[in-house]
XYZ file of C-alpha atoms in Angstrom:
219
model
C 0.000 0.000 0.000
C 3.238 2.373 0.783
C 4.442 1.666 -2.354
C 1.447 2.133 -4.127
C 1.287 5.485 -3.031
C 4.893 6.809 -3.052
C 4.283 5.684 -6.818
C 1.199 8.118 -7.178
C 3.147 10.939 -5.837
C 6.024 10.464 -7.938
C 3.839 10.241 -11.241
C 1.778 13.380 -9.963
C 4.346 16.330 -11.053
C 5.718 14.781 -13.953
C 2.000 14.097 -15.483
C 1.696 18.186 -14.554
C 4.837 19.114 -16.209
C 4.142 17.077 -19.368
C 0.428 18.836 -19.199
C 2.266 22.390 -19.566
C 4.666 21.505 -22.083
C 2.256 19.676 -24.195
C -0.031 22.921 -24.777
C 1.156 25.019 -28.012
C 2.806 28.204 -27.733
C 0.234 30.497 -28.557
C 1.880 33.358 -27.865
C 4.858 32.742 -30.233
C 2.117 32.413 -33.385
C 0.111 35.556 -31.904
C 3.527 37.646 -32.142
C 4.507 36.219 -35.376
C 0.970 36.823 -37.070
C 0.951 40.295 -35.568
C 4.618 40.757 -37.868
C 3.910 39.072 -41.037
C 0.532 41.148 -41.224
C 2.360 44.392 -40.437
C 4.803 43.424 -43.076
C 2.409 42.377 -46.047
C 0.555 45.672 -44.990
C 3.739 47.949 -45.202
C 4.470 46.239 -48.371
C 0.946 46.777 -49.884
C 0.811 50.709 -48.778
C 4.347 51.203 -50.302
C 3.574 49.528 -53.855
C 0.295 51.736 -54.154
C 2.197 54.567 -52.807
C 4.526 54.349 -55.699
C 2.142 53.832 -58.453
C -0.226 56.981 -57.486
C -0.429 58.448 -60.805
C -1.501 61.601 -59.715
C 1.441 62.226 -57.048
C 4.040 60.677 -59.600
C 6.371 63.245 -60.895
C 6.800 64.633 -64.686
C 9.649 63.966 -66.288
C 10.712 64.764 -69.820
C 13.103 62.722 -72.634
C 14.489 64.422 -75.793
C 16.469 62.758 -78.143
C 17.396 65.455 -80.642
C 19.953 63.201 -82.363
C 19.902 59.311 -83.965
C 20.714 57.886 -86.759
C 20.532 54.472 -88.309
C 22.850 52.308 -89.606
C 23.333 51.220 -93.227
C 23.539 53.374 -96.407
C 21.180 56.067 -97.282
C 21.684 59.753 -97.059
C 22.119 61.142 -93.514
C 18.721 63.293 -93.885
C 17.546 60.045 -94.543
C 18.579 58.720 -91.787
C 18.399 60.921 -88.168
C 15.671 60.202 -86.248
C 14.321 62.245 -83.333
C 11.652 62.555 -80.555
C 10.441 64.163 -77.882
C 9.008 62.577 -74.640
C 7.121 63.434 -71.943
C 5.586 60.879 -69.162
C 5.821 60.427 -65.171
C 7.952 58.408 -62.991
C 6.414 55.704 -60.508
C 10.120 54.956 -58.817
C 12.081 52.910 -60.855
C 10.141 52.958 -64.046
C 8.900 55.767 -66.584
C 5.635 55.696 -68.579
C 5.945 58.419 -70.848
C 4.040 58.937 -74.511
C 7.044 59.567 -77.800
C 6.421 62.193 -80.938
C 8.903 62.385 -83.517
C 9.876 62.000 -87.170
C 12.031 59.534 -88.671
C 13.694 61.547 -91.382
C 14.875 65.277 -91.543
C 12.850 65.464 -94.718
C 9.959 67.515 -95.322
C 7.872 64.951 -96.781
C 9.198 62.915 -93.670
C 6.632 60.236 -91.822
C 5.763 60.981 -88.216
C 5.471 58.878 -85.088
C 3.519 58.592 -81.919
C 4.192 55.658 -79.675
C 4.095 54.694 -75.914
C 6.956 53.672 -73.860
C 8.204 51.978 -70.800
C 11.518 52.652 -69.423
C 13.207 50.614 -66.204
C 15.825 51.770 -64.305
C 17.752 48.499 -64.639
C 21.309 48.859 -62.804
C 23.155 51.730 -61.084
C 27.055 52.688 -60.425
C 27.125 55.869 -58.870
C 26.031 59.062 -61.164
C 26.012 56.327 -63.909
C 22.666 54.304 -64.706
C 21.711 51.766 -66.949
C 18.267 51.885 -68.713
C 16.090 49.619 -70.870
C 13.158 50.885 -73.234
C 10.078 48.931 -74.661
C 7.762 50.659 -77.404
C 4.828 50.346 -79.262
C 3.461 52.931 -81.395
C 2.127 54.074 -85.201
C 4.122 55.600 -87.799
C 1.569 58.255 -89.895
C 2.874 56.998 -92.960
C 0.327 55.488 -96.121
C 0.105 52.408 -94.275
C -0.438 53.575 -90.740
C 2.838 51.393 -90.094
C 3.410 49.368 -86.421
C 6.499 50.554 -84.954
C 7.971 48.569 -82.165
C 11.083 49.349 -79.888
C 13.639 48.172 -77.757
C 16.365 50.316 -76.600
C 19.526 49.790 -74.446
C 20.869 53.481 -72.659
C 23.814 54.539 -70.362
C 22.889 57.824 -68.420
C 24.744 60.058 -66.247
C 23.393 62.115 -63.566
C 24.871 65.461 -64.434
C 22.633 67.731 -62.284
C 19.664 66.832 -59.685
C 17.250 67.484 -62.692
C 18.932 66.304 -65.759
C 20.469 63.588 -67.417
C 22.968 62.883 -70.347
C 22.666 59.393 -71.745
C 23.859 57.262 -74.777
C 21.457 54.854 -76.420
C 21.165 52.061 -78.856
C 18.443 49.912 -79.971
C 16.165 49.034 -82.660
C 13.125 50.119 -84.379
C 10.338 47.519 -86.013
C 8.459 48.725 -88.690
C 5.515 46.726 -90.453
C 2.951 47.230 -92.732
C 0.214 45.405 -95.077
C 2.653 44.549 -97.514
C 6.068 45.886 -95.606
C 8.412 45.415 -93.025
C 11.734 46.312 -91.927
C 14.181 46.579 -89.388
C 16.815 49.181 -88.119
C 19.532 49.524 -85.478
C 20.035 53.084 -84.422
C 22.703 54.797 -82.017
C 22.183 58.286 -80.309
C 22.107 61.043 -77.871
C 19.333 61.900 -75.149
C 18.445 64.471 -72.346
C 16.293 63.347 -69.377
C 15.134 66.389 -67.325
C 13.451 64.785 -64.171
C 13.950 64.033 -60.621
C 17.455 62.434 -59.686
C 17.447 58.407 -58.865
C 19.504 57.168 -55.802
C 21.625 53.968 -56.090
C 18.931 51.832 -55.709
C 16.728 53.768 -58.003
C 13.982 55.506 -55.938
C 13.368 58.858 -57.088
C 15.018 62.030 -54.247
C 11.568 63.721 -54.031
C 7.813 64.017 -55.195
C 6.223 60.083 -53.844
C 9.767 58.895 -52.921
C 10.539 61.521 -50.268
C 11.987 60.094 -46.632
C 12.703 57.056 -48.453
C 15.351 57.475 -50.403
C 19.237 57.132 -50.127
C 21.884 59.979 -51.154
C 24.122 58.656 -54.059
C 27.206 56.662 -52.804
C 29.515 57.210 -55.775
C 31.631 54.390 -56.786
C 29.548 51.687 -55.074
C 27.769 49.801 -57.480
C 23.886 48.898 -56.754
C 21.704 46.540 -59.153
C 18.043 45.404 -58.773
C 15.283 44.218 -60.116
C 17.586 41.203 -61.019
């Protein structure tokens, strides 16, 4: 009978201690829950945040010299535009007029384009341009783009870049295809290193330019 209950009493506090441990940790979860749903929610304000159209800043692109490559007479052959658009952080929607030729009889162009900040090294930036627009020739030609560009942050509002790319022309009974090199001017608001705009929807959360540090995203 001793024994018998000497062995109660010694079961007693482990079965209690087992009891504890067995029950889940709900305040770990709770706490954990209460993060990941500030998180997501920080995340969600800060994408819509940068893609308010009507707090997104203006910027403008001119291109007042390209030319393509292969034979022809350099009139013939200089191509420019004029674009205007706003910038949602890294990327620029902007709307392209411009002529193809420096001819009189030359054949306009209106097209649409999206530009991506792509890489950064210091006041030097790498950029990467898709188009899609309509050449006012006989045909009403499609002209489609893609364009490679190196720009340098020479002031807080403006930038000097070089560009390459190609235009895509097709008609009813057409096509073609040209590679063209130039010159461009962006006048806008300066990019940081990781290529958030200093300013307009970006303000407080930007970082001053570390120069000679290089910075890529979006990779």
């Amino acid at each position: 009978m001793r024994l018998t209950i000497l062995l109660l009493f010694s079961w007693l506090p482990g079965s209690a201690v087992w009891g504890q441990t067995a029950k889940p940790d709900t305040s770990k979860r709770a706490l954990y829950n209460q993060q990941y749903y500030k998180m997501t929610r920080s995340t969600e304000d800060s994408t819509r945040s940068i893609f308010n159209f009507k707090a997104a800043p203006i910027y403008v692109r001119a291109t007042p010299f390209s030319i393509y490559t292969g034979a022809g007479s350099p009139k013939d052959r200089i191509v420019q535009s004029l674009e205007i658009g706003k910038s949602f952080n890294v990327i620029d929607l902007g709307v392209a007029f411009g002529r193809n030729s420096l001819r009189p009889d030359t054949s306009l162009f209106l097209e649409g384009r999206v530009t991506m900040d792509v890489a950064n090294y210091g006041i030097f930036a790498n950029e990467m341009t898709i188009g899609a627009g309509r050449v006012f020739d006989k045909e009403g030609s499609l002209m489609l783009e893609l364009t490679y560009s190196i720009i340098a942050q020479v002031a807080p509002r403006l930038g000097i870049g070089l560009t390459t790319g190609y235009y895509d022309f097709s008609g009813e009974t057409t096509d073609s295809s040209k590679t063209f090199y130039g010159i461009y001017l962006r006048f806008g608001l300066l990019r940081t290193d990781s290529g958030g705009l200093l300013g307009g929807i970006a303000r407080g959360r930007g970082r001053p330019v570390r120069i000679g540090r290089p910075h890529r995203h979006g990779r």
